[in-house]
């Protein structure tokens, strides 16, 4: 194989060992907590017709503009590997006529792909866990969705190293008024804006606020704030969200510059950020997107959700959950191999986690048991076979005991909580 062929594609990597376990743990916690809030899992395909993303995220977003993996398949269809989950879930809700059974709470997870410049916390293939709550307009459900994020980050032990930033981008009328204010402010300064932001100024000025370009950021600091342009209903909705968070004791910081980069957002926008990961600081981000389902051809459907960057959260984890410890069945001498093997398989069928060595002398096998962090070695020699009693050695204490083959499972369960 060529040098290139044995490397993973730039911006992608294999997930194994401790990293894999971190991802798995994050997923387990997220699904367990979300279930308590009434969320049901959904899995959508990793590819969609390109229009699913192009028409919903917005032509001038980073994702659609420069990050999508879009290709023509052999049948001439333009397909895109999903860069995010919300548009796919919205498509699935419509495809499966789930708009008839609102409200709906859905949780998903999986790899996403964006063609970006790889750096710490930013890869081309990355993993998200997302939740979408559809069919409820009450701002209290925004609070519930944020609280779900809080509970998950808290159980993962990272909440205290994040800050919750929130903002509102109002309803359509508020956004139109604000858009005009931004155009009035940025137009005389347009020569100082980055090329990207100059394009945004004509297509979607709100998105200038999302720019990470340092020159843009200087101008953004003095840009008019959304607050003055909010309609009364938008303001009341946002106040209800803030009161709801206060009521639950959830700390947040108002960030008037926080606008979500995608076209389908309205009202509440929020992000959990951290300073642990350099400039890739957002670990969970979301907001309300009342217009999306209708825009895709379904009925008017209020909705709110978020997506968590699993890889970024994994980078923040300082403890990996404890792995369950196996027991090791060790054949003492070649002639006992087959009996030891049968004993191993019998225990596994009864639900015990068992390591079994196929080669090496007893010393080597004991070393392997240690490496597997086994809690006990079950020695099977000729004497053990003759008496149908294994020798069980507790590897932490060195203590030894003879246990009848037939009673092994119960003994291991009682002693090692196997
Ligand atoms: P950023 O501003 O960092 O580019 P984004 O606004 O593009 O983020 P979203 O589309 O809101 O990100 O995705 C939700 C979350 O998914 C992000 O907050 C982040 O944790 C994670 N994420 C997004 N892009 C990547 C990536 N390329 N690599 C790793 N994680 C990512
Ligand atoms: Mg991005």
Coordinates of C-alpha atoms and ligand atoms in Angstrom, one line a residue:
X1 CA 0.0 0.0 0.0
X2 CA 1.2 3.5 -0.7
X3 CA 2.1 5.8 2.2
X4 CA -1.1 7.8 1.6
X5 CA -3.4 4.8 1.5
X6 CA -2.6 3.8 5.1
X7 CA -3.3 7.3 6.5
X8 CA -6.9 8.2 7.3
X9 CA -8.2 11.0 5.1
X10 CA -7.1 14.5 6.3
X11 CA -9.4 15.8 9.0
X12 CA -10.7 12.3 9.9
X13 CA -9.4 9.9 12.4
X14 CA -10.0 6.4 13.8
X15 CA -11.7 6.2 17.2
X16 CA -10.5 3.5 19.5
X17 CA -9.5 2.6 23.0
X18 CA -10.0 5.3 25.6
X19 CA -11.2 7.9 23.1
X20 CA -13.9 5.5 21.9
X21 CA -15.0 4.8 25.5
X22 CA -15.3 8.6 26.1
X23 CA -17.5 8.9 23.1
X24 CA -19.6 6.0 24.2
X25 CA -19.9 7.3 27.7
X26 CA -21.0 10.7 26.5
X27 CA -23.6 9.1 24.3
X28 CA -24.9 6.8 27.1
X29 CA -25.3 9.8 29.5
X30 CA -27.0 11.9 26.8
X31 CA -29.5 9.3 25.9
X32 CA -30.2 8.3 29.5
X33 CA -30.9 11.8 30.6
X34 CA -32.9 12.7 27.4
X35 CA -35.1 9.7 28.0
X36 CA -36.2 11.2 31.3
X37 CA -37.3 14.3 29.4
X38 CA -39.4 12.2 27.0
X39 CA -37.0 12.0 24.0
X40 CA -37.1 9.2 21.5
X41 CA -34.1 8.2 19.4
X42 CA -34.1 8.7 15.7
X43 CA -31.4 7.8 13.1
X44 CA -31.4 9.4 9.7
X45 CA -29.2 8.5 6.7
X46 CA -25.7 10.0 6.5
X47 CA -26.6 11.3 3.0
X48 CA -29.4 13.5 1.8
X49 CA -30.4 15.2 -1.4
X50 CA -28.2 18.3 -1.4
X51 CA -31.3 20.6 -1.4
X52 CA -32.2 19.4 2.1
X53 CA -29.2 21.5 3.4
X54 CA -28.8 24.0 0.6
X55 CA -32.4 25.3 0.9
X56 CA -32.6 25.4 4.6
X57 CA -29.2 26.4 6.1
X58 CA -28.8 29.3 3.7
X59 CA -26.6 29.8 0.6
X60 CA -24.3 32.3 2.4
X61 CA -23.6 30.2 5.5
X62 CA -20.1 28.7 5.9
X63 CA -21.6 25.2 5.7
X64 CA -23.3 25.6 2.4
X65 CA -20.8 28.1 1.0
X66 CA -17.6 26.2 1.6
X67 CA -17.9 23.2 3.8
X68 CA -20.3 20.6 2.3
X69 CA -19.2 17.3 0.9
X70 CA -21.5 17.3 -2.1
X71 CA -21.1 14.8 -5.0
X72 CA -23.1 13.5 -7.8
X73 CA -23.9 9.8 -7.4
X74 CA -23.9 7.3 -10.3
X75 CA -27.5 8.1 -11.1
X76 CA -26.7 11.8 -11.5
X77 CA -28.3 12.9 -8.2
X78 CA -26.6 15.6 -6.2
X79 CA -26.1 14.2 -2.7
X80 CA -24.5 15.7 0.4
X81 CA -23.0 13.9 3.4
X82 CA -24.8 15.5 6.3
X83 CA -22.9 18.5 7.8
X84 CA -25.4 18.7 10.7
X85 CA -28.5 16.9 11.9
X86 CA -31.4 19.3 12.2
X87 CA -32.3 19.6 8.5
X88 CA -32.2 15.8 8.2
X89 CA -34.4 15.3 11.2
X90 CA -36.9 17.9 9.9
X91 CA -36.9 16.1 6.5
X92 CA -37.5 12.8 8.3
X93 CA -40.4 14.2 10.3
X94 CA -42.1 15.3 7.1
X95 CA -41.2 12.1 5.1
X96 CA -42.7 10.0 7.9
X97 CA -45.8 12.2 8.4
X98 CA -44.8 12.8 12.0
X99 CA -46.2 16.3 11.7
X100 CA -49.5 14.6 12.5
X101 CA -48.3 13.5 15.9
X102 CA -46.9 16.6 17.6
X103 CA -45.4 17.3 20.0
X104 CA -42.3 15.3 19.2
X105 CA -39.0 15.0 21.0
X106 CA -36.2 13.4 19.1
X107 CA -32.6 12.7 19.9
X108 CA -30.0 11.6 17.4
X109 CA -26.2 11.1 17.2
X110 CA -23.6 10.3 14.6
X111 CA -20.8 11.5 12.4
X112 CA -21.1 14.8 10.4
X113 CA -18.8 16.0 7.7
X114 CA -17.6 19.5 6.9
X115 CA -14.7 20.5 4.7
X116 CA -12.8 22.7 7.2
X117 CA -9.3 23.5 8.2
X118 CA -8.4 20.8 10.7
X119 CA -7.1 21.9 14.1
X120 CA -7.6 21.1 17.7
X121 CA -11.4 20.6 18.3
X122 CA -12.1 21.0 14.6
X123 CA -12.1 18.1 12.2
X124 CA -13.7 17.2 8.9
X125 CA -15.5 14.3 10.3
X126 CA -16.8 15.0 13.8
X127 CA -19.6 13.7 16.0
X128 CA -22.7 15.4 17.2
X129 CA -25.5 14.4 19.6
X130 CA -28.6 16.5 19.0
X131 CA -32.1 17.0 20.3
X132 CA -35.0 18.5 18.6
X133 CA -38.3 19.3 20.3
X134 CA -41.0 20.0 17.7
X135 CA -44.6 21.3 18.1
X136 CA -44.4 23.5 21.2
X137 CA -44.1 27.3 21.0
X138 CA -44.0 28.0 24.7
X139 CA -40.7 29.6 25.6
X140 CA -40.7 27.3 28.7
X141 CA -39.7 24.5 26.3
X142 CA -36.6 26.5 25.4
X143 CA -35.8 26.5 29.1
X144 CA -36.4 22.7 29.2
X145 CA -34.1 22.1 26.3
X146 CA -31.4 24.2 27.8
X147 CA -31.8 22.5 31.1
X148 CA -31.4 19.1 29.4
X149 CA -28.1 20.3 28.1
X150 CA -27.1 21.5 31.5
X151 CA -28.0 18.2 33.1
X152 CA -26.0 16.2 30.5
X153 CA -22.9 18.5 30.8
X154 CA -23.2 18.3 34.5
X155 CA -23.3 14.5 34.6
X156 CA -20.3 14.4 32.4
X157 CA -18.5 16.6 34.9
X158 CA -17.7 19.5 32.5
X159 CA -20.6 21.9 33.2
X160 CA -18.5 24.0 35.7
X161 CA -16.0 24.7 32.9
X162 CA -18.6 26.1 30.5
X163 CA -20.5 29.3 30.3
X164 CA -24.0 29.4 29.0
X165 CA -24.5 32.4 26.7
X166 CA -28.0 33.3 25.5
X167 CA -29.6 35.8 23.2
X168 CA -32.7 36.3 21.2
X169 CA -32.8 37.0 17.5
X170 CA -36.6 37.7 17.7
X171 CA -39.4 37.1 15.2
X172 CA -39.3 38.0 11.5
X173 CA -40.4 41.6 12.0
X174 CA -37.8 42.2 14.7
X175 CA -35.1 40.7 12.5
X176 CA -36.1 42.8 9.5
X177 CA -35.8 46.0 11.6
X178 CA -32.5 44.9 13.0
X179 CA -31.1 43.8 9.6
X180 CA -31.8 47.4 8.3
X181 CA -30.0 48.9 11.3
X182 CA -27.0 46.7 10.6
X183 CA -26.9 47.6 6.9
X184 CA -27.0 51.3 7.9
X185 CA -24.1 50.7 10.3
X186 CA -21.9 48.5 8.2
X187 CA -22.4 50.0 4.7
X188 CA -20.2 53.1 5.3
X189 CA -17.5 50.7 6.9
X190 CA -17.8 48.1 4.2
X191 CA -14.3 48.6 2.8
X192 CA -12.9 47.6 6.3
X193 CA -14.9 44.3 6.4
X194 CA -13.5 41.0 5.3
X195 CA -14.5 39.7 1.9
X196 CA -16.8 37.2 3.4
X197 CA -18.5 39.8 5.5
X198 CA -18.9 42.1 2.5
X199 CA -20.9 39.3 0.9
X200 CA -22.9 38.8 4.1
X201 CA -23.7 42.6 4.1
X202 CA -25.6 42.1 0.9
X203 CA -27.0 38.7 1.5
X204 CA -27.5 38.3 5.3
X205 CA -26.0 41.1 7.4
X206 CA -27.0 39.4 10.6
X207 CA -24.4 36.8 9.9
X208 CA -21.6 39.4 10.1
X209 CA -22.0 39.2 13.8
X210 CA -21.0 35.5 13.6
X211 CA -17.7 36.4 11.9
X212 CA -14.5 35.2 13.5
X213 CA -12.3 37.6 11.5
X214 CA -10.4 39.9 13.9
X215 CA -11.0 43.0 11.7
X216 CA -14.7 42.3 11.5
X217 CA -14.8 41.7 15.2
X218 CA -13.5 45.2 15.9
X219 CA -16.4 46.8 14.0
X220 CA -18.9 44.3 15.5
X221 CA -18.1 45.5 19.0
X222 CA -19.7 48.9 18.2
X223 CA -22.6 47.6 16.1
X224 CA -26.1 48.3 17.2
X225 CA -27.5 45.7 19.6
X226 CA -30.6 43.7 18.8
X227 CA -32.4 44.7 22.0
X228 CA -33.8 48.0 20.6
X229 CA -35.4 46.3 17.6
X230 CA -37.2 43.5 19.4
X231 CA -41.0 43.4 19.1
X232 CA -43.0 43.3 22.3
X233 CA -43.9 39.6 21.8
X234 CA -40.3 38.7 21.1
X235 CA -39.1 40.5 24.1
X236 CA -41.8 38.9 26.3
X237 CA -40.8 35.5 25.0
X238 CA -37.2 36.1 25.8
X239 CA -38.0 37.4 29.3
X240 CA -39.9 34.2 29.9
X241 CA -36.9 32.2 28.9
X242 CA -34.7 34.2 31.3
X243 CA -37.2 33.9 34.1
X244 CA -37.4 30.2 33.5
X245 CA -33.6 29.8 33.7
X246 CA -33.5 31.9 36.8
X247 CA -36.3 29.8 38.4
X248 CA -34.2 26.7 37.8
X249 CA -31.0 28.3 39.1
X250 CA -29.3 28.0 35.8
X251 CA -26.6 30.7 35.4
X252 CA -26.3 32.4 32.0
X253 CA -24.6 35.3 30.4
X254 CA -26.5 37.5 27.9
X255 CA -24.4 37.8 24.7
X256 CA -26.1 40.4 22.4
X257 CA -23.8 39.4 19.6
X258 CA -24.8 35.7 19.6
X259 CA -26.5 34.9 16.4
X260 CA -26.7 31.4 15.1
X261 CA -25.0 31.0 11.8
X262 CA -27.9 29.3 10.1
X263 CA -30.9 30.7 8.3
X264 CA -33.7 28.8 10.1
X265 CA -33.2 30.2 13.6
X266 CA -35.5 32.7 15.4
X267 CA -36.0 33.8 19.0
X268 CA -33.8 32.1 21.5
X269 CA -30.2 31.3 20.6
X270 CA -27.8 29.8 23.1
X271 CA -24.3 28.3 23.3
X272 CA -22.3 26.6 26.0
X273 CA -18.7 27.7 25.6
X274 CA -15.4 26.8 27.3
X275 CA -12.0 28.3 27.4
X276 CA -10.5 24.8 27.7
X277 CA -10.2 24.3 23.9
X278 CA -8.6 27.4 22.5
X279 CA -10.6 29.1 19.9
X280 CA -12.8 26.0 19.3
X281 CA -14.8 27.0 22.4
X282 CA -18.4 26.1 21.6
X283 CA -19.3 22.6 22.9
X284 CA -23.1 22.7 22.6
X285 CA -25.2 25.2 20.6
X286 CA -28.8 25.6 19.6
X287 CA -31.9 27.6 19.5
X288 CA -35.4 28.0 18.2
X289 CA -36.2 27.3 14.6
X290 CA -40.0 27.8 14.1
X291 CA -39.7 28.3 10.3
X292 CA -37.8 25.2 9.3
X293 CA -40.5 22.6 8.9
X294 CA -42.8 24.9 6.9
X295 CA -39.9 26.0 4.8
X296 CA -39.4 22.4 3.8
X297 CA -43.0 22.0 2.8
X298 CA -44.5 20.8 6.1
X299 CA -47.1 22.6 8.3
X300 CA -46.1 25.6 10.5
X301 CA -44.3 23.9 13.4
X302 CA -42.6 25.6 16.3
X303 CA -39.3 23.9 17.2
X304 CA -36.2 24.2 19.4
X305 CA -33.1 22.1 19.7
X306 CA -29.4 21.9 20.1
X307 CA -26.4 19.9 18.9
X308 CA -23.4 19.0 21.1
X309 CA -19.9 18.5 19.7
X310 CA -19.0 15.1 21.1
X311 CA -15.4 15.3 20.1
X312 CA -15.0 18.7 21.9
X313 CA -16.7 17.4 25.0
X314 CA -14.5 14.3 24.9
X315 CA -11.4 16.6 24.9
X316 CA -12.7 18.2 28.1
X317 CA -13.3 15.0 30.0
X318 CA -10.7 14.5 32.7
X319 CA -12.0 11.1 33.8
X320 CA -12.9 8.1 31.8
X321 CA -15.6 6.0 33.3
X322 CA -14.3 2.8 35.0
X323 CA -14.2 -0.2 32.8
X324 CA -15.8 -3.4 34.1
X325 CA -13.1 -5.9 35.1
X326 CA -13.1 -9.4 33.6
X327 CA -12.0 -12.6 35.2
X328 CA -9.3 -14.6 33.5
X329 CA -9.6 -18.4 33.0
X330 CA -6.2 -19.9 32.8
X331 CA -5.4 -23.3 31.6
X332 CA -2.5 -24.8 33.6
X333 CA -0.9 -27.0 30.9
X334 CA -1.9 -27.9 27.4
X335 CA -3.9 -30.9 28.4
X336 CA -6.4 -28.7 30.3
X337 CA -7.0 -26.3 27.5
X338 CA -10.2 -27.8 26.1
X339 CA -11.9 -28.1 29.5
X340 CA -10.8 -24.5 30.4
X341 CA -12.1 -23.3 27.1
X342 CA -15.5 -25.0 27.8
X343 CA -15.6 -23.4 31.3
X344 CA -14.9 -20.0 29.7
X345 CA -17.7 -20.3 27.2
X346 CA -20.1 -21.6 29.8
X347 CA -19.4 -18.6 32.1
X348 CA -19.7 -16.1 29.2
X349 CA -23.1 -17.6 28.3
X350 CA -24.1 -17.0 31.9
X351 CA -23.2 -13.3 31.5
X352 CA -19.7 -13.3 33.1
X353 CA -17.0 -11.3 31.4
X354 CA -14.1 -13.7 30.8
X355 CA -10.6 -13.3 29.3
X356 CA -9.1 -16.5 27.9
X357 CA -5.5 -17.0 26.7
X358 CA -4.8 -19.4 23.8
X359 CA -1.1 -19.5 24.1
X360 CA 1.9 -19.1 26.4
X361 CA 2.9 -20.6 29.7
X362 CA 1.1 -19.9 33.0
X363 CA 3.3 -16.9 33.7
X364 CA 2.5 -15.3 30.4
X365 CA -1.2 -16.0 30.8
X366 CA -1.1 -14.4 34.3
X367 CA 0.6 -11.3 32.8
X368 CA -2.1 -11.0 30.2
X369 CA -4.8 -11.3 32.9
X370 CA -3.1 -8.4 34.7
X371 CA -3.0 -6.4 31.6
X372 CA -6.7 -7.0 31.1
X373 CA -7.1 -5.7 34.6
X374 CA -8.8 -8.9 35.6
X375 CA -10.1 -9.1 39.2
X376 CA -9.6 -12.9 39.4
X377 CA -7.7 -15.7 37.8
X378 CA -9.5 -19.0 37.5
X379 CA -6.9 -21.7 37.3
X380 CA -7.7 -24.9 35.7
X381 CA -5.1 -27.7 36.1
X382 CA -5.3 -31.5 36.1
X383 CA -6.2 -31.6 39.8
X384 CA -9.0 -29.0 39.3
X385 CA -10.4 -31.1 36.5
X386 CA -10.2 -34.3 38.6
X387 CA -12.1 -32.7 41.4
X388 CA -14.3 -30.4 39.3
X389 CA -13.2 -27.5 41.4
X390 CA -11.4 -24.4 40.0
X391 CA -8.8 -22.5 41.9
X392 CA -9.9 -18.9 42.1
X393 CA -7.2 -16.4 42.9
X394 CA -8.2 -12.8 43.8
X395 CA -5.7 -10.8 41.9
X396 CA -5.9 -7.7 44.2
X397 CA -5.2 -9.6 47.4
X398 CA -3.5 -12.9 46.3
X399 CA -6.1 -14.8 48.3
X400 CA -7.0 -18.3 46.9
X401 CA -10.0 -20.5 47.1
X402 CA -11.3 -23.7 45.6
X403 CA -14.8 -23.3 44.0
X404 CA -16.8 -26.1 42.3
X405 CA -17.2 -25.6 38.6
X406 CA -21.0 -25.7 38.9
X407 CA -21.0 -22.9 41.5
X408 CA -18.4 -20.6 39.8
X409 CA -20.9 -18.2 38.3
X410 CA -22.7 -17.6 41.6
X411 CA -19.4 -17.2 43.4
X412 CA -18.1 -14.7 40.9
X413 CA -21.3 -12.7 40.9
X414 CA -21.3 -12.6 44.7
X415 CA -17.7 -11.8 45.1
X416 CA -16.9 -9.6 42.2
X417 CA -20.3 -8.3 41.3
X418 CA -19.8 -9.9 37.9
Ligands
LIG1 P1 -17.9 26.7 15.0 O1 -18.3 28.1 15.3 O2 -17.0 26.1 16.0 O3 -17.5 26.5 13.6 P2 -20.6 25.9 14.3 O4 -21.4 27.1 14.6 O5 -20.2 25.7 12.9 O6 -19.3 25.9 15.3 P3 -22.8 24.1 14.9 O7 -23.1 24.0 13.4 O8 -23.6 24.9 15.8 O9 -21.2 24.6 14.9 O10 -22.6 22.7 15.5 C1 -22.8 22.4 16.9 C2 -21.5 21.9 17.6 O11 -20.9 20.9 16.8 C3 -20.5 23.0 17.7 O12 -20.8 23.8 18.8 C4 -19.3 22.1 17.9 O13 -19.2 21.7 19.3 C5 -19.5 21.0 17.0 N1 -18.8 21.2 15.8 C6 -19.1 21.9 14.7 N2 -18.2 21.8 13.7 C7 -17.2 21.0 14.2 C8 -16.0 20.5 13.6 N3 -15.6 20.8 12.4 N4 -15.2 19.7 14.4 C9 -15.6 19.3 15.7 N5 -16.8 19.8 16.2 C10 -17.6 20.6 15.5
LIG2 MG1 -18.5 26.1 11.8

